[in-house]
Amino acid sequence: MTVVGPFGLSVRDQALEADVQAGLAAVEEGLLEATKSEVPFITEAAQHLVRAGGKRFRPLLVMLTARFGDPYAPGVVPSAVVVELTHLATLYHDDVMDEAAVRRGVPSANVRWGNSVAVLTGDFLFARASHILADLGPEAVRVQAEAFERLVTGQILETAGPSDGRDPVEHYLDVLAGKTGSLVAVSCRFGAMMSGADESVVDVLTQYGERLGVAFQLADDVLDIASDSHESGKTPGTDLREGIPTMPVLRLRERAARLGLAEDVALCELLASDLTDDARHAEALAALRVHPALEQARRDTVRFAEEARAALAPLPECDAKAALTELCDAVVHRAG
């Protein structure tokens, strides 16, 4: 058994492993090429997060889902570059919105060069992704545009918060489906689509990607509370400090409203206070790490990962399907 890709995903077939590794290497070259500019400063800023590394989760999904058609088709690697460029661009923008100081273990672009440069660099990456997309045909442009609309809508919904009477947990799951699920789904769709897989297979893999994307973000929510900065590559409790309620906080509030326990209510009040204070932030983080709400958020992660696994049922048994199934386990493992 060998290892490839993020999370130590194991692949039993040596030919599959070699092809996936070669594909990811080609994607890496494509990312560096796509982030070059005639202006050296733009190149430096645009390659800041590319060179910082990352899981390359979305390109890996493109490579694996392309195995259901012709994995060597000319559009496979460029489409993987497109989804990763789009993802990177959102990270630049997210760090500005969240006032994040660290990303992938390095200073965020907004800390290093300021918010304006970070936002414009994200825009530059979107432009380069669009340029590559134009060569992949109108259907690819349409798919990407629809996903990007969903991504932005999810971000806006998160900022606006749930409407009156809406269950905050259900609202948040809608946010995640847009913010994260949409682009992960497109990664799976592009891999299958560019490889020429049957439309029914494309649809199955798209549904898988949507659910896996939500599970992936829920695992990130748990990591943001449970891990240290070495594990996650960013400062723990960033969302807490910014007052952004992720799933562990929403499950805490739900429990407090249902049971009315004094300690839950007190923790909710602490989380609603000014967590820019380091001592208060540390207290809140420590309390959440041992609270049942964090375990409930882990169960939410497992539920969506299992839905992703179940979505694969119609596909024929093969090494690529086994690898996609194992990714469900790997995402759950990240959440502990």
mmCIF file of C-alpha atoms in Angstrom:
data_model
loop_
_atom_site.group_PDB
_atom_site.id
_atom_site.type_symbol
_atom_site.label_atom_id
_atom_site.label_comp_id
_atom_site.label_asym_id
_atom_site.label_seq_id
_atom_site.Cartn_x
_atom_site.Cartn_y
_atom_site.Cartn_z
ATOM 1 C CA MET A 1 0.000 0.000 0.000
ATOM 2 C CA THR A 2 1.377 3.387 -0.967
ATOM 3 C CA VAL A 3 0.519 6.934 -0.065
ATOM 4 C CA VAL A 4 -0.531 9.844 -2.240
ATOM 5 C CA GLY A 5 -2.189 13.204 -1.896
ATOM 6 C CA PRO A 6 -3.544 14.911 1.208
ATOM 7 C CA PHE A 7 -4.295 13.238 4.542
ATOM 8 C CA GLY A 8 -1.974 10.320 3.647
ATOM 9 C CA LEU A 9 -4.566 8.850 1.294
ATOM 10 C CA SER A 10 -3.450 5.303 0.501
ATOM 11 C CA VAL A 11 -3.783 3.972 -3.032
ATOM 12 C CA ARG A 12 -3.418 0.254 -3.672
ATOM 13 C CA ASP A 13 -2.911 0.414 -7.420
ATOM 14 C CA GLN A 14 0.598 1.483 -8.426
ATOM 15 C CA ALA A 15 -0.483 2.681 -11.864
ATOM 16 C CA LEU A 16 -3.196 4.843 -10.311
ATOM 17 C CA GLU A 17 -0.748 6.244 -7.789
ATOM 18 C CA ALA A 18 1.774 7.093 -10.499
ATOM 19 C CA ASP A 19 -0.860 8.765 -12.661
ATOM 20 C CA VAL A 20 -2.272 10.793 -9.764
ATOM 21 C CA GLN A 21 1.189 11.910 -8.678
ATOM 22 C CA ALA A 22 2.062 12.895 -12.259
ATOM 23 C CA GLY A 23 -1.211 14.780 -12.577
ATOM 24 C CA LEU A 24 -0.676 16.680 -9.337
ATOM 25 C CA ALA A 25 2.878 17.547 -10.403
ATOM 26 C CA ALA A 26 1.495 18.932 -13.671
ATOM 27 C CA VAL A 27 -1.073 20.936 -11.714
ATOM 28 C CA GLU A 28 1.700 22.397 -9.574
ATOM 29 C CA GLU A 29 3.562 23.509 -12.693
ATOM 30 C CA GLY A 30 0.338 24.948 -14.069
ATOM 31 C CA LEU A 31 -0.286 26.920 -10.871
ATOM 32 C CA LEU A 32 3.179 28.480 -10.968
ATOM 33 C CA GLU A 33 2.786 29.326 -14.656
ATOM 34 C CA ALA A 34 -0.693 30.809 -14.140
ATOM 35 C CA THR A 35 0.510 33.041 -11.304
ATOM 36 C CA LYS A 36 3.381 34.616 -13.231
ATOM 37 C CA SER A 37 3.113 38.255 -14.215
ATOM 38 C CA GLU A 38 5.308 40.706 -16.082
ATOM 39 C CA VAL A 39 5.233 42.674 -12.839
ATOM 40 C CA PRO A 40 7.526 40.892 -10.332
ATOM 41 C CA PHE A 41 5.596 42.137 -7.308
ATOM 42 C CA ILE A 42 2.357 40.636 -8.659
ATOM 43 C CA THR A 43 4.137 37.320 -9.214
ATOM 44 C CA GLU A 44 5.427 37.369 -5.639
ATOM 45 C CA ALA A 45 2.012 38.126 -4.171
ATOM 46 C CA ALA A 46 0.145 35.695 -6.451
ATOM 47 C CA GLN A 47 2.560 32.843 -5.702
ATOM 48 C CA HIS A 48 2.620 33.542 -1.962
ATOM 49 C CA LEU A 49 0.043 30.873 -1.088
ATOM 50 C CA VAL A 50 0.935 28.577 -3.993
ATOM 51 C CA ARG A 51 4.466 28.213 -2.642
ATOM 52 C CA ALA A 52 3.183 27.861 0.934
ATOM 53 C CA GLY A 53 1.840 24.474 -0.109
ATOM 54 C CA GLY A 54 -1.553 23.162 0.901
ATOM 55 C CA LYS A 55 -3.467 19.934 0.604
ATOM 56 C CA ARG A 56 -4.380 20.320 -3.108
ATOM 57 C CA PHE A 57 -7.599 18.567 -2.132
ATOM 58 C CA ARG A 58 -9.564 19.850 -5.130
ATOM 59 C CA PRO A 59 -6.962 18.951 -7.782
ATOM 60 C CA LEU A 60 -6.691 15.485 -6.234
ATOM 61 C CA LEU A 61 -10.435 15.051 -6.695
ATOM 62 C CA VAL A 62 -10.135 16.116 -10.336
ATOM 63 C CA MET A 63 -7.430 13.489 -10.887
ATOM 64 C CA LEU A 64 -9.408 10.701 -9.193
ATOM 65 C CA THR A 65 -12.759 11.443 -10.842
ATOM 66 C CA ALA A 66 -11.063 11.629 -14.257
ATOM 67 C CA ARG A 67 -10.371 7.890 -13.856
ATOM 68 C CA PHE A 68 -14.017 7.229 -14.784
ATOM 69 C CA GLY A 69 -13.222 8.366 -18.331
ATOM 70 C CA ASP A 70 -9.961 9.166 -20.088
ATOM 71 C CA PRO A 71 -7.663 10.477 -17.317
ATOM 72 C CA TYR A 72 -5.182 11.733 -19.909
ATOM 73 C CA ALA A 73 -7.714 13.933 -21.720
ATOM 74 C CA PRO A 74 -6.272 17.412 -22.391
ATOM 75 C CA GLY A 75 -8.764 19.302 -20.226
ATOM 76 C CA VAL A 76 -8.145 17.386 -16.980
ATOM 77 C CA VAL A 77 -5.025 19.151 -15.680
ATOM 78 C CA PRO A 78 -6.122 22.678 -16.752
ATOM 79 C CA SER A 79 -9.488 22.214 -15.019
ATOM 80 C CA ALA A 80 -7.648 21.161 -11.839
ATOM 81 C CA VAL A 81 -5.557 24.331 -12.085
ATOM 82 C CA VAL A 82 -8.771 26.356 -12.447
ATOM 83 C CA VAL A 83 -10.393 24.977 -9.294
ATOM 84 C CA GLU A 84 -7.236 25.434 -7.227
ATOM 85 C CA LEU A 85 -6.711 28.994 -8.496
ATOM 86 C CA THR A 86 -10.317 29.776 -7.609
ATOM 87 C CA HIS A 87 -9.851 28.271 -4.156
ATOM 88 C CA LEU A 88 -6.631 30.230 -3.593
ATOM 89 C CA ALA A 89 -8.327 33.450 -4.665
ATOM 90 C CA THR A 90 -11.065 32.933 -2.081
ATOM 91 C CA LEU A 91 -8.405 32.429 0.608
ATOM 92 C CA TYR A 92 -6.904 35.851 -0.101
ATOM 93 C CA HIS A 93 -10.348 37.414 0.199
ATOM 94 C CA ASP A 94 -11.344 35.354 3.253
ATOM 95 C CA ASP A 95 -8.227 36.412 5.143
ATOM 96 C CA VAL A 96 -9.092 40.063 4.566
ATOM 97 C CA MET A 97 -12.654 39.540 5.758
ATOM 98 C CA ASP A 98 -11.512 37.546 8.799
ATOM 99 C CA GLU A 99 -8.463 39.740 9.501
ATOM 100 C CA ALA A 100 -6.486 36.494 9.645
ATOM 101 C CA ALA A 101 -2.783 36.703 10.486
ATOM 102 C CA VAL A 102 -1.620 33.256 9.363
ATOM 103 C CA ARG A 103 -2.492 31.045 6.415
ATOM 104 C CA ARG A 104 -0.831 27.697 5.629
ATOM 105 C CA GLY A 105 1.797 28.382 8.264
ATOM 106 C CA VAL A 106 2.967 31.669 6.744
ATOM 107 C CA PRO A 107 1.882 35.305 7.298
ATOM 108 C CA SER A 108 -1.323 35.980 5.370
ATOM 109 C CA ALA A 109 -1.103 38.270 2.343
ATOM 110 C CA ASN A 110 -3.144 40.968 4.083
ATOM 111 C CA VAL A 111 -0.681 41.026 6.984
ATOM 112 C CA ARG A 112 2.328 41.061 4.688
ATOM 113 C CA TRP A 113 1.133 43.587 2.083
ATOM 114 C CA GLY A 114 -2.148 45.034 3.357
ATOM 115 C CA ASN A 115 -5.804 44.451 2.554
ATOM 116 C CA SER A 116 -5.837 46.222 -0.802
ATOM 117 C CA VAL A 117 -3.031 44.108 -2.255
ATOM 118 C CA ALA A 118 -4.589 40.919 -0.865
ATOM 119 C CA VAL A 119 -7.996 41.665 -2.431
ATOM 120 C CA LEU A 120 -6.470 42.641 -5.774
ATOM 121 C CA THR A 121 -4.255 39.541 -5.791
ATOM 122 C CA GLY A 122 -7.341 37.394 -5.283
ATOM 123 C CA ASP A 123 -8.941 39.197 -8.231
ATOM 124 C CA PHE A 124 -5.815 38.526 -10.306
ATOM 125 C CA LEU A 125 -6.117 34.800 -9.576
ATOM 126 C CA PHE A 126 -9.793 34.807 -10.560
ATOM 127 C CA ALA A 127 -8.816 36.466 -13.839
ATOM 128 C CA ARG A 128 -6.158 33.867 -14.567
ATOM 129 C CA ALA A 129 -8.619 31.054 -13.787
ATOM 130 C CA SER A 130 -11.105 32.589 -16.219
ATOM 131 C CA HIS A 131 -8.433 32.810 -18.916
ATOM 132 C CA ILE A 132 -7.744 29.054 -18.620
ATOM 133 C CA LEU A 133 -11.474 28.291 -18.524
ATOM 134 C CA ALA A 134 -12.026 30.053 -21.828
ATOM 135 C CA ASP A 135 -10.001 27.316 -23.546
ATOM 136 C CA LEU A 136 -12.065 24.539 -21.911
ATOM 137 C CA GLY A 137 -15.299 25.460 -23.649
ATOM 138 C CA PRO A 138 -18.589 27.212 -22.867
ATOM 139 C CA GLU A 139 -19.951 24.361 -20.720
ATOM 140 C CA ALA A 140 -16.940 24.571 -18.403
ATOM 141 C CA VAL A 141 -17.376 28.351 -18.176
ATOM 142 C CA ARG A 142 -21.048 27.907 -17.284
ATOM 143 C CA VAL A 143 -20.341 25.273 -14.619
ATOM 144 C CA GLN A 144 -17.659 27.431 -13.030
ATOM 145 C CA ALA A 145 -19.840 30.557 -13.135
ATOM 146 C CA GLU A 146 -22.728 28.779 -11.418
ATOM 147 C CA ALA A 147 -20.403 27.402 -8.743
ATOM 148 C CA PHE A 148 -18.824 30.799 -8.177
ATOM 149 C CA GLU A 149 -22.266 32.370 -7.779
ATOM 150 C CA ARG A 150 -23.104 29.744 -5.159
ATOM 151 C CA LEU A 151 -19.776 30.312 -3.429
ATOM 152 C CA VAL A 152 -20.333 34.051 -3.152
ATOM 153 C CA THR A 153 -23.968 33.545 -2.118
ATOM 154 C CA GLY A 154 -22.805 31.251 0.673
ATOM 155 C CA GLN A 155 -20.350 33.874 1.865
ATOM 156 C CA ILE A 156 -23.050 36.559 1.840
ATOM 157 C CA LEU A 157 -25.476 34.294 3.708
ATOM 158 C CA GLU A 158 -22.823 33.719 6.353
ATOM 159 C CA THR A 159 -22.288 37.452 6.727
ATOM 160 C CA ALA A 160 -26.037 38.213 6.829
ATOM 161 C CA GLY A 161 -26.893 35.424 9.272
ATOM 162 C CA PRO A 162 -30.114 33.374 9.401
ATOM 163 C CA SER A 163 -33.429 35.090 8.754
ATOM 164 C CA ASP A 164 -36.008 35.319 11.551
ATOM 165 C CA GLY A 165 -37.364 31.900 12.462
ATOM 166 C CA ARG A 166 -34.720 29.991 10.470
ATOM 167 C CA ASP A 167 -32.888 27.204 12.262
ATOM 168 C CA PRO A 168 -29.288 28.486 12.595
ATOM 169 C CA VAL A 169 -27.842 25.013 12.002
ATOM 170 C CA GLU A 170 -29.792 24.517 8.768
ATOM 171 C CA HIS A 171 -28.816 28.025 7.663
ATOM 172 C CA TYR A 172 -25.178 27.240 8.343
ATOM 173 C CA LEU A 173 -25.320 24.002 6.353
ATOM 174 C CA ASP A 174 -26.672 26.025 3.420
ATOM 175 C CA VAL A 175 -23.736 28.403 3.876
ATOM 176 C CA LEU A 176 -21.265 25.514 3.759
ATOM 177 C CA ALA A 177 -22.913 23.957 0.713
ATOM 178 C CA GLY A 178 -22.306 27.236 -1.101
ATOM 179 C CA LYS A 179 -18.971 28.312 0.359
ATOM 180 C CA THR A 180 -17.203 24.961 0.203
ATOM 181 C CA GLY A 181 -19.453 22.285 -1.271
ATOM 182 C CA SER A 182 -19.915 24.107 -4.569
ATOM 183 C CA LEU A 183 -16.237 24.204 -5.531
ATOM 184 C CA VAL A 184 -15.513 20.677 -4.302
ATOM 185 C CA ALA A 185 -18.493 19.495 -6.364
ATOM 186 C CA VAL A 186 -17.112 21.306 -9.411
ATOM 187 C CA SER A 187 -13.736 19.627 -8.885
ATOM 188 C CA CYS A 188 -15.440 16.239 -9.158
ATOM 189 C CA ARG A 189 -17.616 17.421 -12.038
ATOM 190 C CA PHE A 190 -14.672 18.766 -14.021
ATOM 191 C CA GLY A 191 -12.632 15.595 -13.570
ATOM 192 C CA ALA A 192 -15.456 13.391 -14.833
ATOM 193 C CA MET A 193 -16.634 15.847 -17.487
ATOM 194 C CA MET A 194 -13.203 16.561 -18.961
ATOM 195 C CA SER A 195 -12.433 12.841 -19.102
ATOM 196 C CA GLY A 196 -15.567 12.175 -21.131
ATOM 197 C CA ALA A 197 -17.333 10.069 -18.498
ATOM 198 C CA ASP A 198 -21.030 9.290 -18.952
ATOM 199 C CA GLU A 199 -23.387 12.031 -17.801
ATOM 200 C CA SER A 200 -24.872 9.741 -15.145
ATOM 201 C CA VAL A 201 -21.377 9.237 -13.707
ATOM 202 C CA VAL A 202 -20.729 12.983 -13.809
ATOM 203 C CA ASP A 203 -23.924 13.565 -11.812
ATOM 204 C CA VAL A 204 -23.050 10.925 -9.191
ATOM 205 C CA LEU A 205 -19.568 12.350 -8.675
ATOM 206 C CA THR A 206 -20.929 15.891 -8.443
ATOM 207 C CA GLN A 207 -23.310 14.827 -5.668
ATOM 208 C CA TYR A 208 -20.449 13.065 -3.910
ATOM 209 C CA GLY A 209 -18.311 16.209 -4.096
ATOM 210 C CA GLU A 210 -21.052 18.426 -2.677
ATOM 211 C CA ARG A 211 -21.438 16.261 0.418
ATOM 212 C CA LEU A 212 -17.715 15.693 0.830
ATOM 213 C CA GLY A 213 -17.150 19.447 0.634
ATOM 214 C CA VAL A 214 -19.563 20.088 3.495
ATOM 215 C CA ALA A 215 -17.909 17.330 5.551
ATOM 216 C CA PHE A 216 -14.510 18.839 4.776
ATOM 217 C CA GLN A 217 -15.574 22.273 6.055
ATOM 218 C CA LEU A 218 -17.205 20.794 9.151
ATOM 219 C CA ALA A 219 -13.911 19.032 9.862
ATOM 220 C CA ASP A 220 -12.187 22.411 9.518
ATOM 221 C CA ASP A 221 -14.631 23.847 12.057
ATOM 222 C CA VAL A 222 -13.631 21.152 14.521
ATOM 223 C CA LEU A 223 -9.931 21.646 13.762
ATOM 224 C CA ASP A 224 -10.236 25.388 14.332
ATOM 225 C CA ILE A 225 -11.241 24.620 17.911
ATOM 226 C CA ALA A 226 -9.408 21.381 18.649
ATOM 227 C CA SER A 227 -6.021 21.738 16.930
ATOM 228 C CA ASP A 228 -2.967 23.869 17.420
ATOM 229 C CA SER A 229 -1.556 26.151 14.717
ATOM 230 C CA HIS A 230 1.029 23.536 13.710
ATOM 231 C CA GLU A 231 -1.720 21.096 12.719
ATOM 232 C CA SER A 232 -4.051 23.512 10.945
ATOM 233 C CA GLY A 233 -1.576 26.014 9.470
ATOM 234 C CA LYS A 234 -3.555 28.932 10.862
ATOM 235 C CA THR A 235 -4.240 30.503 14.235
ATOM 236 C CA PRO A 236 -6.688 28.374 16.296
ATOM 237 C CA GLY A 237 -9.985 29.984 17.171
ATOM 238 C CA THR A 238 -9.820 32.568 14.378
ATOM 239 C CA ASP A 239 -13.570 32.329 13.779
ATOM 240 C CA LEU A 240 -14.219 32.604 17.514
ATOM 241 C CA ARG A 241 -12.199 35.795 17.733
ATOM 242 C CA GLU A 242 -14.121 37.282 14.810
ATOM 243 C CA GLY A 243 -17.485 36.271 16.265
ATOM 244 C CA ILE A 244 -18.243 33.884 13.379
ATOM 245 C CA PRO A 245 -20.428 31.028 14.674
ATOM 246 C CA THR A 246 -19.204 27.715 13.257
ATOM 247 C CA MET A 247 -20.830 24.350 13.934
ATOM 248 C CA PRO A 248 -19.382 23.758 17.450
ATOM 249 C CA VAL A 249 -20.711 27.164 18.576
ATOM 250 C CA LEU A 250 -24.096 26.571 16.923
ATOM 251 C CA ARG A 251 -24.396 23.178 18.610
ATOM 252 C CA LEU A 252 -23.512 24.805 21.943
ATOM 253 C CA ARG A 253 -26.232 27.434 21.509
ATOM 254 C CA GLU A 254 -28.736 24.760 20.487
ATOM 255 C CA ARG A 255 -27.922 22.734 23.610
ATOM 256 C CA ALA A 256 -28.102 25.799 25.854
ATOM 257 C CA ALA A 257 -31.546 26.689 24.494
ATOM 258 C CA ARG A 258 -32.787 23.102 24.846
ATOM 259 C CA LEU A 259 -31.403 22.194 28.290
ATOM 260 C CA GLY A 260 -30.840 25.583 29.924
ATOM 261 C CA LEU A 261 -27.779 24.381 31.836
ATOM 262 C CA ALA A 262 -26.018 27.197 33.666
ATOM 263 C CA GLU A 263 -22.560 26.252 32.393
ATOM 264 C CA ASP A 264 -23.778 26.198 28.765
ATOM 265 C CA VAL A 265 -25.465 29.587 29.140
ATOM 266 C CA ALA A 266 -22.312 31.007 30.732
ATOM 267 C CA LEU A 267 -20.156 29.726 27.878
ATOM 268 C CA CYS A 268 -22.556 31.229 25.337
ATOM 269 C CA GLU A 269 -22.253 34.578 27.133
ATOM 270 C CA LEU A 270 -18.459 34.288 27.090
ATOM 271 C CA LEU A 271 -18.492 33.573 23.346
ATOM 272 C CA ALA A 272 -20.742 36.594 22.776
ATOM 273 C CA SER A 273 -18.273 38.879 24.574
ATOM 274 C CA ASP A 274 -15.241 40.647 23.129
ATOM 275 C CA LEU A 275 -12.887 37.800 22.233
ATOM 276 C CA THR A 276 -10.223 40.094 20.852
ATOM 277 C CA ASP A 277 -9.006 39.985 24.451
ATOM 278 C CA ASP A 278 -6.395 37.201 24.459
ATOM 279 C CA ALA A 279 -7.201 35.890 27.933
ATOM 280 C CA ARG A 280 -10.938 35.721 27.249
ATOM 281 C CA HIS A 281 -10.297 34.107 23.866
ATOM 282 C CA ALA A 282 -8.056 31.446 25.453
ATOM 283 C CA GLU A 283 -10.695 30.744 28.106
ATOM 284 C CA ALA A 284 -13.422 30.315 25.485
ATOM 285 C CA LEU A 285 -11.243 28.068 23.326
ATOM 286 C CA ALA A 286 -10.302 25.858 26.281
ATOM 287 C CA ALA A 287 -13.945 25.529 27.362
ATOM 288 C CA LEU A 288 -15.149 24.572 23.878
ATOM 289 C CA ARG A 289 -12.421 21.957 23.498
ATOM 290 C CA VAL A 290 -13.918 19.888 26.330
ATOM 291 C CA HIS A 291 -17.599 20.643 25.638
ATOM 292 C CA PRO A 292 -20.041 18.055 24.211
ATOM 293 C CA ALA A 293 -20.871 20.529 21.422
ATOM 294 C CA LEU A 294 -17.494 19.802 19.832
ATOM 295 C CA GLU A 295 -18.291 16.077 19.764
ATOM 296 C CA GLN A 296 -21.679 16.854 18.186
ATOM 297 C CA ALA A 297 -19.886 18.823 15.461
ATOM 298 C CA ARG A 298 -17.674 15.776 14.888
ATOM 299 C CA ARG A 299 -20.818 13.651 14.465
ATOM 300 C CA ASP A 300 -22.113 16.162 11.923
ATOM 301 C CA THR A 301 -18.865 15.704 10.000
ATOM 302 C CA VAL A 302 -19.291 11.920 10.038
ATOM 303 C CA ARG A 303 -22.888 12.222 8.806
ATOM 304 C CA PHE A 304 -21.955 14.200 5.695
ATOM 305 C CA ALA A 305 -18.935 11.999 4.998
ATOM 306 C CA GLU A 306 -21.221 8.959 5.128
ATOM 307 C CA GLU A 307 -23.645 10.666 2.733
ATOM 308 C CA ALA A 308 -20.741 11.257 0.357
ATOM 309 C CA ARG A 309 -19.748 7.604 0.597
ATOM 310 C CA ALA A 310 -23.342 6.486 -0.057
ATOM 311 C CA ALA A 311 -23.540 8.715 -3.147
ATOM 312 C CA LEU A 312 -20.797 6.607 -4.766
ATOM 313 C CA ALA A 313 -22.896 3.401 -4.602
ATOM 314 C CA PRO A 314 -24.030 3.429 -8.270
ATOM 315 C CA LEU A 315 -20.440 3.526 -9.566
ATOM 316 C CA PRO A 316 -18.603 0.335 -10.570
ATOM 317 C CA GLU A 317 -16.015 -1.005 -8.150
ATOM 318 C CA CYS A 318 -12.519 0.177 -9.096
ATOM 319 C CA ASP A 319 -9.401 1.635 -7.508
ATOM 320 C CA ALA A 320 -10.550 5.213 -8.119
ATOM 321 C CA LYS A 321 -13.848 4.538 -6.328
ATOM 322 C CA ALA A 322 -11.937 2.941 -3.449
ATOM 323 C CA ALA A 323 -9.743 6.035 -3.197
ATOM 324 C CA LEU A 324 -12.756 8.354 -3.200
ATOM 325 C CA THR A 325 -14.347 6.221 -0.487
ATOM 326 C CA GLU A 326 -11.162 6.414 1.570
ATOM 327 C CA LEU A 327 -11.224 10.209 1.278
ATOM 328 C CA CYS A 328 -14.489 10.134 3.241
ATOM 329 C CA ASP A 329 -12.642 8.328 6.043
ATOM 330 C CA ALA A 330 -9.705 10.725 5.790
ATOM 331 C CA VAL A 331 -11.939 13.777 6.175
ATOM 332 C CA VAL A 332 -13.542 12.265 9.275
ATOM 333 C CA HIS A 333 -10.082 11.417 10.658
ATOM 334 C CA ARG A 334 -9.086 15.083 10.371
ATOM 335 C CA ALA A 335 -11.912 15.931 12.764
ATOM 336 C CA GLY A 336 -10.650 13.385 15.275
#
